[in-house]
Coordinates of C-alpha atoms in Angstrom, one line a residue:
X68 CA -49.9 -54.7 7.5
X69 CA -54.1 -54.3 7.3
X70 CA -53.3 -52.9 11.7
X71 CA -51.0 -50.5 10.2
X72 CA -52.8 -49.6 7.4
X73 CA -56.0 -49.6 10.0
X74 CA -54.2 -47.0 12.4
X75 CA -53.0 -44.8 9.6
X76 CA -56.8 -44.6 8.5
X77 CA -57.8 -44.0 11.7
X78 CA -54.9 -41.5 12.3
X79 CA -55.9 -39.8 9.2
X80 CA -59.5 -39.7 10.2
X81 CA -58.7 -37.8 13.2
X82 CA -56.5 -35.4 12.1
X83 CA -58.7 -33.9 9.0
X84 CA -61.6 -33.6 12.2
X85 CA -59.3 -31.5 14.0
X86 CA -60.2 -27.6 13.7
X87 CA -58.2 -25.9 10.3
X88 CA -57.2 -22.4 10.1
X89 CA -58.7 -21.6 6.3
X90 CA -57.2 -19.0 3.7
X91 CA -59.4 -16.4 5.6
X92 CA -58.1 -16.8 8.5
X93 CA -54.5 -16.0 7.3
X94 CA -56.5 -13.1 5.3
X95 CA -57.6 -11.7 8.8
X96 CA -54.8 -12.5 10.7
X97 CA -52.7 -10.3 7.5
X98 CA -54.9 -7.0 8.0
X99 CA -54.6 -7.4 12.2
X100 CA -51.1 -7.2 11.6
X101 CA -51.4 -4.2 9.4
X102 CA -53.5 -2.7 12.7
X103 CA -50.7 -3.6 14.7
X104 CA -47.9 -2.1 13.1
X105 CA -49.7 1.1 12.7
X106 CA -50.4 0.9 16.2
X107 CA -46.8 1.1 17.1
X108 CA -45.9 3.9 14.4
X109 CA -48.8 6.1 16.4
X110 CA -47.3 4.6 19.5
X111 CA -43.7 4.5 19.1
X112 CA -43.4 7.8 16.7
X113 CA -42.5 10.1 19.4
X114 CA -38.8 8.2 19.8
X115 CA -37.5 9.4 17.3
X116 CA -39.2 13.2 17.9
X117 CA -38.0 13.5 21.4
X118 CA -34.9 15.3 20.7
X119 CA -37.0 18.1 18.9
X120 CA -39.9 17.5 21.5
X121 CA -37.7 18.1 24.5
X122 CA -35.6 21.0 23.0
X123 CA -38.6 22.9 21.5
X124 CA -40.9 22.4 25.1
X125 CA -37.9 22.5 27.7
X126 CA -38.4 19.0 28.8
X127 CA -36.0 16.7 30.9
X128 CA -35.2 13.2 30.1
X129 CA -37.5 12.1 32.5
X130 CA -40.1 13.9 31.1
X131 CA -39.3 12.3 28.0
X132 CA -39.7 9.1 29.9
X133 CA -43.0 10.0 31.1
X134 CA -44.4 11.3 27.9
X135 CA -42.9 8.3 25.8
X136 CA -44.2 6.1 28.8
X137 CA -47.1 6.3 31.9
X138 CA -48.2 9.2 29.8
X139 CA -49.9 6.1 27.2
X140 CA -49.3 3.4 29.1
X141 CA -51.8 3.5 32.1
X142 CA -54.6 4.6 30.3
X143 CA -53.9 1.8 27.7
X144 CA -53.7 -0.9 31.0
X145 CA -56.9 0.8 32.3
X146 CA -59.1 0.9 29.6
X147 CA -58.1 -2.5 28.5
X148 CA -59.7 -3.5 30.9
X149 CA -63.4 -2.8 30.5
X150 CA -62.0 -2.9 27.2
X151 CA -61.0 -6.6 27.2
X152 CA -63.9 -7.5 28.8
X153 CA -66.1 -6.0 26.2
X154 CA -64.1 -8.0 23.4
X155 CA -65.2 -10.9 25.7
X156 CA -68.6 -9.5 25.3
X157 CA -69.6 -7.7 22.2
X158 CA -68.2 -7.9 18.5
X159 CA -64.9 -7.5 18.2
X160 CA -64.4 -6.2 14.4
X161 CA -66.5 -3.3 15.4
X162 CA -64.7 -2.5 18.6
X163 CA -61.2 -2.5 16.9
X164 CA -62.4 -0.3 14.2
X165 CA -64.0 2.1 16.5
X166 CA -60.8 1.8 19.0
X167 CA -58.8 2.4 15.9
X168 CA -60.0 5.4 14.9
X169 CA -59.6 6.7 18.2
X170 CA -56.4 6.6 18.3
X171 CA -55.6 7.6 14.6
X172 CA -57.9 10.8 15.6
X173 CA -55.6 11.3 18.8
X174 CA -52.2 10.8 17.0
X175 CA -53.5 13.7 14.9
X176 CA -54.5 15.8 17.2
X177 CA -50.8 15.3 19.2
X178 CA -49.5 17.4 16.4
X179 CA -51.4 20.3 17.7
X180 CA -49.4 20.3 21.2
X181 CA -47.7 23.0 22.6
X182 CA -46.8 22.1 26.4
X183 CA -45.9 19.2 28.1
X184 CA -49.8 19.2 29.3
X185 CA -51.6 19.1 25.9
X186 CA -49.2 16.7 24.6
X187 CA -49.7 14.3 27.8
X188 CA -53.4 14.8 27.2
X189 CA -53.0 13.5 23.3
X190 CA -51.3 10.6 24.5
X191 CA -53.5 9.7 27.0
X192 CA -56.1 9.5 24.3
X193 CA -53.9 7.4 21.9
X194 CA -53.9 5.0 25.0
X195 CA -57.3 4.7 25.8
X196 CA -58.1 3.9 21.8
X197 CA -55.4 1.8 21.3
X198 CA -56.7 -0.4 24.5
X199 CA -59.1 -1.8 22.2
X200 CA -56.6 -3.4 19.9
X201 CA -54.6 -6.9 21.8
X202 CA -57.8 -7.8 23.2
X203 CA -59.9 -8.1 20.4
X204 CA -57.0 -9.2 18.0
X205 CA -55.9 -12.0 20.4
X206 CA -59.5 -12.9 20.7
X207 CA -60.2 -13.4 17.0
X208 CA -56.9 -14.8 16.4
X209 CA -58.0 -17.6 19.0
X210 CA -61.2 -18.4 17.6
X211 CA -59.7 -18.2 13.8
X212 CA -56.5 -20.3 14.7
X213 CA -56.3 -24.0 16.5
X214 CA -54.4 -24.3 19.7
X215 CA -51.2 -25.9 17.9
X216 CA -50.9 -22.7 15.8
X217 CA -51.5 -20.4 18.2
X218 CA -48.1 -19.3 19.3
X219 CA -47.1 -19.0 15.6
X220 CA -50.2 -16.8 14.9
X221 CA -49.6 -15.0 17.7
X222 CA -45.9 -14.3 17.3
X223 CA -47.4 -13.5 13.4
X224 CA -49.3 -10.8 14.8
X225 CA -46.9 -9.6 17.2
X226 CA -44.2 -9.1 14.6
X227 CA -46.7 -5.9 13.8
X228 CA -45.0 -4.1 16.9
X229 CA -41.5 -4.4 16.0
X230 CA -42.5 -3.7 12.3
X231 CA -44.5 -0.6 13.2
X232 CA -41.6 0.3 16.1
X233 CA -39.1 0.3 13.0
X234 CA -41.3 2.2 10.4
X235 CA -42.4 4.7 12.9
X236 CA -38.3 5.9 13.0
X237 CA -38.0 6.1 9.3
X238 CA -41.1 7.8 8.9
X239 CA -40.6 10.1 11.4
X240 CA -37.4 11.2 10.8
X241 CA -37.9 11.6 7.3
X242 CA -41.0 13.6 8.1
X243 CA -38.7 16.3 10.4
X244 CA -36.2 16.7 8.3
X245 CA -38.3 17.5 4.9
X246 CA -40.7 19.5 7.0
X247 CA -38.1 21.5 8.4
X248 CA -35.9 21.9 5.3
X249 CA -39.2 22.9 3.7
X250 CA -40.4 25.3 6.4
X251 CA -37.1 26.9 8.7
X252 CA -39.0 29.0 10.8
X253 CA -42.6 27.4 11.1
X254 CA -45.0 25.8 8.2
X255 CA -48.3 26.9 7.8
X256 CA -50.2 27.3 11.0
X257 CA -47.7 27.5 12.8
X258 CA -46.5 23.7 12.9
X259 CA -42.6 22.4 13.2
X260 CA -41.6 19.4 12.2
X261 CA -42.2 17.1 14.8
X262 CA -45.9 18.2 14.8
X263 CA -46.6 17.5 11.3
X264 CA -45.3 14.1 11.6
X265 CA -48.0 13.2 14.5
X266 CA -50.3 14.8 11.8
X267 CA -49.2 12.8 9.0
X268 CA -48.9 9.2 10.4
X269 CA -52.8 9.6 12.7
X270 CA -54.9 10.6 9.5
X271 CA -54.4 7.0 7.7
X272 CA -55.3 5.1 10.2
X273 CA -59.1 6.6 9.9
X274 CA -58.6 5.2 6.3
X275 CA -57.8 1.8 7.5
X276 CA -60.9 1.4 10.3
X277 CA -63.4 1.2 7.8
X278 CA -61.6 -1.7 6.2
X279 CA -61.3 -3.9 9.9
X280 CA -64.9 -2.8 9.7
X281 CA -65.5 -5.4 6.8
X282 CA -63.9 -8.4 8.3
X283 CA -66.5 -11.1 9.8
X284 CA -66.9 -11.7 13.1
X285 CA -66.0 -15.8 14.2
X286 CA -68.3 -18.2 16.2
X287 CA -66.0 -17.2 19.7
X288 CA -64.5 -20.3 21.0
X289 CA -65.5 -22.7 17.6
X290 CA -61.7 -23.7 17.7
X291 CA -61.5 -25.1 21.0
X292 CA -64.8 -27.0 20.1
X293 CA -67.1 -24.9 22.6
X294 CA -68.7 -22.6 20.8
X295 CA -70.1 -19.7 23.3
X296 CA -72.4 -16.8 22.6
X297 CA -72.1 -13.4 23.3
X298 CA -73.9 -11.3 26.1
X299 CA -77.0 -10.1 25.4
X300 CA -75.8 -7.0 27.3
X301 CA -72.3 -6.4 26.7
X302 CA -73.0 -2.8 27.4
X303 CA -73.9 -2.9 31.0
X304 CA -71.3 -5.2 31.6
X305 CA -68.8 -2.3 29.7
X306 CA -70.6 0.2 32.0
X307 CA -70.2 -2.2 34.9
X308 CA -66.1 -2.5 34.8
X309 CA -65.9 1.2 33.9
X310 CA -67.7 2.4 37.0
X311 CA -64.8 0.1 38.5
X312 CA -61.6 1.3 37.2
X313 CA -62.7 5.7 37.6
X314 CA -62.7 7.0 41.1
X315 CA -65.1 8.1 43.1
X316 CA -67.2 5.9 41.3
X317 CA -64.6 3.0 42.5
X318 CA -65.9 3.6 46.2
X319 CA -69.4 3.1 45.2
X320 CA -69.1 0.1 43.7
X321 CA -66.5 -1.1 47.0
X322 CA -69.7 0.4 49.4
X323 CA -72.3 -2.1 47.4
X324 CA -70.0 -4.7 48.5
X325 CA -70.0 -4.3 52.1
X326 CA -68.2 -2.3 54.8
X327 CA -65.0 -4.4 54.4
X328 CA -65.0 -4.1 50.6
X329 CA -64.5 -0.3 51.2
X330 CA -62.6 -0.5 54.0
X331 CA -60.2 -2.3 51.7
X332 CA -60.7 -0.2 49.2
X333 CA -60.1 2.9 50.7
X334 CA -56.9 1.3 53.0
X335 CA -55.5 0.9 49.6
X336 CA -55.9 3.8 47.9
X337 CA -54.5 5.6 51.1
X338 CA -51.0 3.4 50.6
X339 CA -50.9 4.0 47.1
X340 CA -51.6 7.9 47.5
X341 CA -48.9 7.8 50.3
X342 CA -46.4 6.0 47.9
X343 CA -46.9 8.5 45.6
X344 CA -46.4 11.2 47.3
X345 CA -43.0 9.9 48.8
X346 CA -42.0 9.1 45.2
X347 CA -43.0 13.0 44.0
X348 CA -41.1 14.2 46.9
X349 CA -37.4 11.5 46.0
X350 CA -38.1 12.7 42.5
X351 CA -40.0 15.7 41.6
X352 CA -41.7 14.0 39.0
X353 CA -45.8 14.7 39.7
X354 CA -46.9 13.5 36.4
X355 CA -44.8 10.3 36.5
X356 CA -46.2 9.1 40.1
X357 CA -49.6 10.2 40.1
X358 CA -50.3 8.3 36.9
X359 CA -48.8 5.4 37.9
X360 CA -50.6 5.5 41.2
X361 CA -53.6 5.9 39.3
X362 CA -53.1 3.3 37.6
X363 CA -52.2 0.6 40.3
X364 CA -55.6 1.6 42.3
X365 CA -57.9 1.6 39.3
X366 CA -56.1 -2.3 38.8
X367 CA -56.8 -3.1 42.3
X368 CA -60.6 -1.6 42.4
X369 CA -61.3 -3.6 39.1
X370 CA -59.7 -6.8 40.4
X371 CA -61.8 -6.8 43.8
X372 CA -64.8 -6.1 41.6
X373 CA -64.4 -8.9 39.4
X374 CA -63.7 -11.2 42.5
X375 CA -67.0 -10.5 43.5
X376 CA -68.9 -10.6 40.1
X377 CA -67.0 -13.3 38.5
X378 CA -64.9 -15.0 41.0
X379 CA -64.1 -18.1 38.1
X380 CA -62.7 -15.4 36.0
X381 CA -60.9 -14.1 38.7
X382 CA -59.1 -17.3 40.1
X383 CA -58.1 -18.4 36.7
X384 CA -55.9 -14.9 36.3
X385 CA -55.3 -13.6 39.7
X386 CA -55.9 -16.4 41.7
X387 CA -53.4 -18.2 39.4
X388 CA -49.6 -17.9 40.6
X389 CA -48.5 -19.1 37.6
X390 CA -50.3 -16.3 35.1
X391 CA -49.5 -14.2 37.4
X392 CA -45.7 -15.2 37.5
X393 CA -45.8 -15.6 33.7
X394 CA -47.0 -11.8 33.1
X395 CA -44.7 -10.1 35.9
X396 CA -42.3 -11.9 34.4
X397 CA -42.4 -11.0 30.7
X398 CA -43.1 -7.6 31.8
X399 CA -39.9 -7.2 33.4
X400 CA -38.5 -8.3 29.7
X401 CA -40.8 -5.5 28.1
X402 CA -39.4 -3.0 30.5
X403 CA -36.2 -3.5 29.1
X404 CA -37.7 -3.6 25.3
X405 CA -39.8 -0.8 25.7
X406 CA -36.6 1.1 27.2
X407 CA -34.4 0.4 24.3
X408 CA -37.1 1.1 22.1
X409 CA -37.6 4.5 22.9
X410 CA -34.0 5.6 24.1
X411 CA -31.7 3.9 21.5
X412 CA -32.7 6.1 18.8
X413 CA -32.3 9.5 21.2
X414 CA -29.1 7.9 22.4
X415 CA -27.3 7.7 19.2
X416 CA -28.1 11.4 18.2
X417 CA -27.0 12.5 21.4
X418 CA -24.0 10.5 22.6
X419 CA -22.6 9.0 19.2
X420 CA -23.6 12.1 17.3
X421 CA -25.3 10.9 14.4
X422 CA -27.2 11.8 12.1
X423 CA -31.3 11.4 12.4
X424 CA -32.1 10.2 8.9
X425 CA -29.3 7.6 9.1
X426 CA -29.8 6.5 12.8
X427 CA -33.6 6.2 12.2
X428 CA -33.1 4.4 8.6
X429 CA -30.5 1.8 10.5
X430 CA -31.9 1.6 13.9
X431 CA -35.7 1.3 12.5
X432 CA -34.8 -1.6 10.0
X433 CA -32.7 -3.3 12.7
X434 CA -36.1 -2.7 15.1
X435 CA -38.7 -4.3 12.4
X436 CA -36.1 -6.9 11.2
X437 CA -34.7 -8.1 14.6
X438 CA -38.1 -8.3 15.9
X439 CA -40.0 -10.0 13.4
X440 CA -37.4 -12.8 13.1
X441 CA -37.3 -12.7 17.1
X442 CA -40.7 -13.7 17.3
X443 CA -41.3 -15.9 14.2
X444 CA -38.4 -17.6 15.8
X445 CA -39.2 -17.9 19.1
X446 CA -43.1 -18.8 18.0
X447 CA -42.2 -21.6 16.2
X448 CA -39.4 -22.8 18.9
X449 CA -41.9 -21.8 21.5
X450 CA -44.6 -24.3 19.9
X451 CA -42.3 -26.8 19.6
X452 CA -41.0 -26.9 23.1
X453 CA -44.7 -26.9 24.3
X454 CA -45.3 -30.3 22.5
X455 CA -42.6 -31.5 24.7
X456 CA -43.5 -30.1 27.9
X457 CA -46.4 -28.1 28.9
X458 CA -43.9 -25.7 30.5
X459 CA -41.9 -25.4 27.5
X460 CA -43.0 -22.0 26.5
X461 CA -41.8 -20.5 29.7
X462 CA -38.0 -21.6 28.7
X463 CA -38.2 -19.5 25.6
X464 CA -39.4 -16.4 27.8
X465 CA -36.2 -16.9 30.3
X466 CA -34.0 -16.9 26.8
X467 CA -35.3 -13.3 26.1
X468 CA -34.5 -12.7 29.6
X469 CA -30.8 -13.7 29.5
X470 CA -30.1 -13.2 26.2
X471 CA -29.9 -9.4 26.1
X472 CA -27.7 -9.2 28.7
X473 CA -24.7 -9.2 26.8
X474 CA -26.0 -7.1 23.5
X475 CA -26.9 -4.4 25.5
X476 CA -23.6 -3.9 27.8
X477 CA -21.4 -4.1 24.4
X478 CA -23.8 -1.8 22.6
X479 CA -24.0 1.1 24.8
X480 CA -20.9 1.0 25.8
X481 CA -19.2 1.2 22.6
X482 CA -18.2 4.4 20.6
X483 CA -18.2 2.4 17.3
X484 CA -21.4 3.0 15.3
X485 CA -21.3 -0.2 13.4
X486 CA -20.9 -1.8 16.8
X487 CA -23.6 -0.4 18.4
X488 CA -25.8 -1.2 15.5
X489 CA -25.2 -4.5 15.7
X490 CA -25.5 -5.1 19.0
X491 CA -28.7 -3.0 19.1
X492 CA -30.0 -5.7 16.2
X493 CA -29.0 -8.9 18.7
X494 CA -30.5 -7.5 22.2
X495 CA -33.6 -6.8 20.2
X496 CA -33.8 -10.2 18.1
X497 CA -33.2 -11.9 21.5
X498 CA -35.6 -10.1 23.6
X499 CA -38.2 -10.6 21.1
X500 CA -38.4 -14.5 21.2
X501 CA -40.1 -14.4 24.4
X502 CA -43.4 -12.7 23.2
X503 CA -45.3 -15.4 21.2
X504 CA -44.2 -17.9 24.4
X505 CA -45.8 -15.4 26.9
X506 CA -49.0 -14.4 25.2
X507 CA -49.6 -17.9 24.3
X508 CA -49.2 -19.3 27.8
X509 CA -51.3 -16.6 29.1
X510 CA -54.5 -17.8 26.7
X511 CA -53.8 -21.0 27.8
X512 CA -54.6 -21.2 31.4
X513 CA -58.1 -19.8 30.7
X514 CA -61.4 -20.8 29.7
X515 CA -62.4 -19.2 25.9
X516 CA -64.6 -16.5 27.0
X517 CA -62.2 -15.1 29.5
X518 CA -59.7 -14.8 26.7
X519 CA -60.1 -11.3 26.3
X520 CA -59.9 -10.6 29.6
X521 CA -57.0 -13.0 30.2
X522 CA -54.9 -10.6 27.6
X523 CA -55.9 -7.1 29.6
X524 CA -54.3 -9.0 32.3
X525 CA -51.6 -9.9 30.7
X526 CA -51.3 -6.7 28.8
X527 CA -51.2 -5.0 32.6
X528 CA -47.8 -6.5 32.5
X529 CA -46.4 -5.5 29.8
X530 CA -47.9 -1.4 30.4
X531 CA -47.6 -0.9 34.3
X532 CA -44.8 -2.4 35.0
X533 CA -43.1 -2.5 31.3
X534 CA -43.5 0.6 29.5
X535 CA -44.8 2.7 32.6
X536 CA -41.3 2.1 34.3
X537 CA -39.1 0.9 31.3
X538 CA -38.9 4.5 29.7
X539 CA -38.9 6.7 32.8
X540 CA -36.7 5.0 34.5
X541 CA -34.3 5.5 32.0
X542 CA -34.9 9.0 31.6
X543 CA -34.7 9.3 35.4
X544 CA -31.5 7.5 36.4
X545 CA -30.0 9.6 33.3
X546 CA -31.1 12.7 34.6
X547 CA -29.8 12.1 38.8
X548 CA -26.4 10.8 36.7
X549 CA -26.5 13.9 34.1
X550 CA -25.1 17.3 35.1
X551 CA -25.5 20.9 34.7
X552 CA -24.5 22.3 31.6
X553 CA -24.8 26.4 31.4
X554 CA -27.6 25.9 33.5
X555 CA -29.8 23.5 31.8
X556 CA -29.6 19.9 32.6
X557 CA -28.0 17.2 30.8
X558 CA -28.6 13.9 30.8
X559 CA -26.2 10.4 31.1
X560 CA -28.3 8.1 28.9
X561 CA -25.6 5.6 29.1
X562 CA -25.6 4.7 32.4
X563 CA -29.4 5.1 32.3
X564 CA -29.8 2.5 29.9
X565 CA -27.3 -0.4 31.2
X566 CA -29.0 0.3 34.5
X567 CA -32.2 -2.4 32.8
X568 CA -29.5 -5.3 33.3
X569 CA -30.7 -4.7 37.2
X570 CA -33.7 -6.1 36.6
X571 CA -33.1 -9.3 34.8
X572 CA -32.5 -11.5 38.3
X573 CA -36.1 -10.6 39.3
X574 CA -37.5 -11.3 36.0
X575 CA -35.6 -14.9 36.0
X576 CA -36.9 -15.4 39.4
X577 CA -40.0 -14.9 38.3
X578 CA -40.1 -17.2 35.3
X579 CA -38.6 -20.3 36.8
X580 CA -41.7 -20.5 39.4
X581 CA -44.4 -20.2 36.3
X582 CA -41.7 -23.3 34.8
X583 CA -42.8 -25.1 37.9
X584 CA -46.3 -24.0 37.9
X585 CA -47.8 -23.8 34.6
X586 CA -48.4 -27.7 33.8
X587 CA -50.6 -28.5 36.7
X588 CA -52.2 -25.1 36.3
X589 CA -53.3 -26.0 32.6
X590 CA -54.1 -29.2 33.6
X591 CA -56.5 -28.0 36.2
X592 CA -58.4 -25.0 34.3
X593 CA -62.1 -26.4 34.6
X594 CA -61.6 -27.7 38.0
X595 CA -60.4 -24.7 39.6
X596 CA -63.2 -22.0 37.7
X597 CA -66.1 -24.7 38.9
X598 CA -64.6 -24.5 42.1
X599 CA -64.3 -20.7 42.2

């Protein structure tokens, strides 16, 4: 009885000096959530626009794709980058209030567009801003939250994107249709309806940066019981990863390496330009392939710069088959989410006929509600399958993998509304139980003040190969299967979407090497950067 007793002191003892997430940090964790949800309106807004968008600017589906995709997307990856890196660096409050308005100002401005060209210009803009916003949050959240709350934190945060994917539908639509009803040929300076909306959802968010502005910055990596400072230059570090992601300046940095740095360097940039240019000529889609080459040569300039400058860094992300594995793989599940976030809401205007206010009431409630009980769930699940196993995350990320499968076929395949709705709800729900698993993994296999570097990288994932590809190559495939229609295009979103089941052998492929790898990579962390 006094051993017991003895042990359950002891146990007690221990316990209480483990690290506590306080009231404040559920305080900050509630107004990073609020960030990310109007991240996703500014970012997922033009969904629900793109009929108007492509009607009113003569744009194809793939357009669409590209505009509602790469468009953002590789300028988000990019600039996450330096970006991440600077969150590893620098305070992170201020950098998501200044990255936040940024992309508030930019959402704003999109409602000035009128061409394809000035609206891909907009969005670039939104991406660069919103670049600031996973790296700094998933920092904070790791230095405000112990490791066995992570996931759940995480997943917490995350919900923001399905909330703010939802919203950004109802808002939107609602938006349209008053403007229009209010103005039938053109409100005042000129603006239709799915111009004011970029206008009306952008100006808040300048509102909200001053209030991220008052939250207090943590001790970074306090939680994990080695506290670490911040550089004394964070700046010339920013400058540093910049000059490595923004050709020419890309060859510079390759020729202060050596010869063979820039031999490599340019070798690469040649196949990626060559790629490119095959792709432009199967597809006729310039904006599409130049951005994503663009974006794959600014990755692969950075990476060979960091594996010169910080080569611990380096072999804990890219060195690491299992981060590596882990990203590539839940990027293949973003594709798909990213896809049926942007389409389904076109889709059931155009090939179910309904009507917008309904379809983005319905389909944006199914999108926040499906998601945020996705993620809670599969945060929670994903935590407790990781006290099991130290691979137990990854089997939550193969669930959103497989899941789907079935949702998806039924949904757009059906004629029924209620059907489709439904089924829209499930492949959502489903697919979002992987993200709290996958982010959490992917701060795991890295030391603390990589962290925010560690979620660029991971972020890469879920940009270039998720929502550069997922839209587009929906809007593509439904374009080559569309036809002709009094001499203007039209597309076959069905097939386009049910085409995404393709790529969910590659993704489980992917995900049952990280199963295999992830334990003795955790397990290994401080040997393998002091080896590096």
């Amino acid at each position: 009885m006094a051993e017991t007793a003895s042990e359950n002191v002891t146990s007690g003892a221990l316990a209480s000096a483990e690290p506590q997430a306080t009231g404040y940090s559920w305080y900050v964790l509630s107004v990073l959530v609020i960030v990310y949800i109007l991240n996703f309106i500014d970012r997922q807004i033009i969904s629900i626009l793109a009929v108007d968008i492509k009607a009113d600017l003569g744009l194809t589906d793939g357009d669409m794709g590209f505009l509602g995709g790469a468009a953002f997307a590789v300028f988000y990856a990019l600039f996450g980058i330096p970006l991440g890196r600077l969150a590893d660096n620098w305070n992170r409050v201020k950098l998501l209030s200044i990255g936040l308005t940024l992309w508030s100002a930019m959402t704003a401005l999109s409602g000035f567009a009128y061409n394809q060209l000035t609206l891909t210009l907009a969005r670039m803009g939104v991406g660069v801003g919103e670049a600031t916003a996973s790296p700094t949050a998933y920092s904070l959240i790791s230095d405000y939250f112990p490791k066995r709350q992570k996931a759940t934190a995480l997943a917490i945060y995350s919900s923001g994107l399905y909330l703010g994917g939802g919203v950004s539908l109802f808002i939107g639509a609602l938006i349209v249709e008053a403007w229009n009803k209010a103005y039938p040929v053109g409100g005042p300076a000129g603006l239709v309806g799915w111009q004011a909306a970029f206008l009306a959802v952008g100006i808040p968010g300048l509102l909200l940066a001053m209030w991220v502005a008052s939250l207090r910055e943590p001790v970074r990596g306090a939680m994990d019981g080695t506290p670490s400072p911040s550089s004394p230059t964070p700046f010339a570090e920013f400058g540093k990863d910049l000059s490595m992601i923004v050709p020419p300046l890309t060859l510079i940095a390759a020729w202060r390496r050596g010869p063979a740095a820039l031999a490599i360097n340019i070798g690469f940039a040649a196949a990626i330009a060559a790629f490119a240019w095959w792709m432009i000529r199967l597809t006729g889609n310039f904006p599409q392939w130049s951005a994503v080459a663009l974006g794959y040569y600014a990755v692969f300039s950075w990476a060979s710069a960091l594996r010169a400058r910080d080569p611990a860094t380096f072999k804990l992300i890219w060195g690491t088959p299992a981060f590596i594995c882990t990203t590539l793989g839940y990027g293949l599940v973003s594709l798909a989410a990213y896809a049926l976030a942007f389409w389904s809401a076109p889709y059931a205007e155009i090939i179910l006929g309904l009507p917008k206010q309904e379809l983005a009431f319905i389909l944006g409630a199914n999108g926040a509600l499906s998601g945020f009980v996705g993620v809670i769930i599969g945060g929670r699940l994903a935590d407790a399958l990781r006290a099991k196993n130290p691979a137990g995350r990854i089997l939550m990320i193969i669930f959103g993998v497989v899941a789907p499968i079935i949702p998806i076929w039924i949904g757009y395949t059906t004629d029924n509304a209620t059907l489709f709705y439904v089924m829209n709800f499930l492949a959502g729900m489903f697919g979002a139980t992987a993200l709290g698993a996958a982010a959490a993994t992917t701060q795991d296999l890295v030391l603390p003040r990589m962290r925010g570097t560690a979620t660029a990288a991971f972020f890469l994932g879920t940009t270039l190969v998720g929502l550069s590809f997922g839209p587009y190559m929906v809007g593509q495939i439904s374009d080559l299967a569309g036809t002709i229609v009094d001499g203007k295009p039209v597309g076959d979103l069905r097939t386009g979407i049910l085409s995404l089941i393709g790529v969910a052998p590659i993704a489980l492929a992917l995900l049952l090497y990280a199963y295999r790898a992830v334990p003795e990579a955790e397990a290994t962390i401080a040997e393998r950067a002091a080896g590096a």
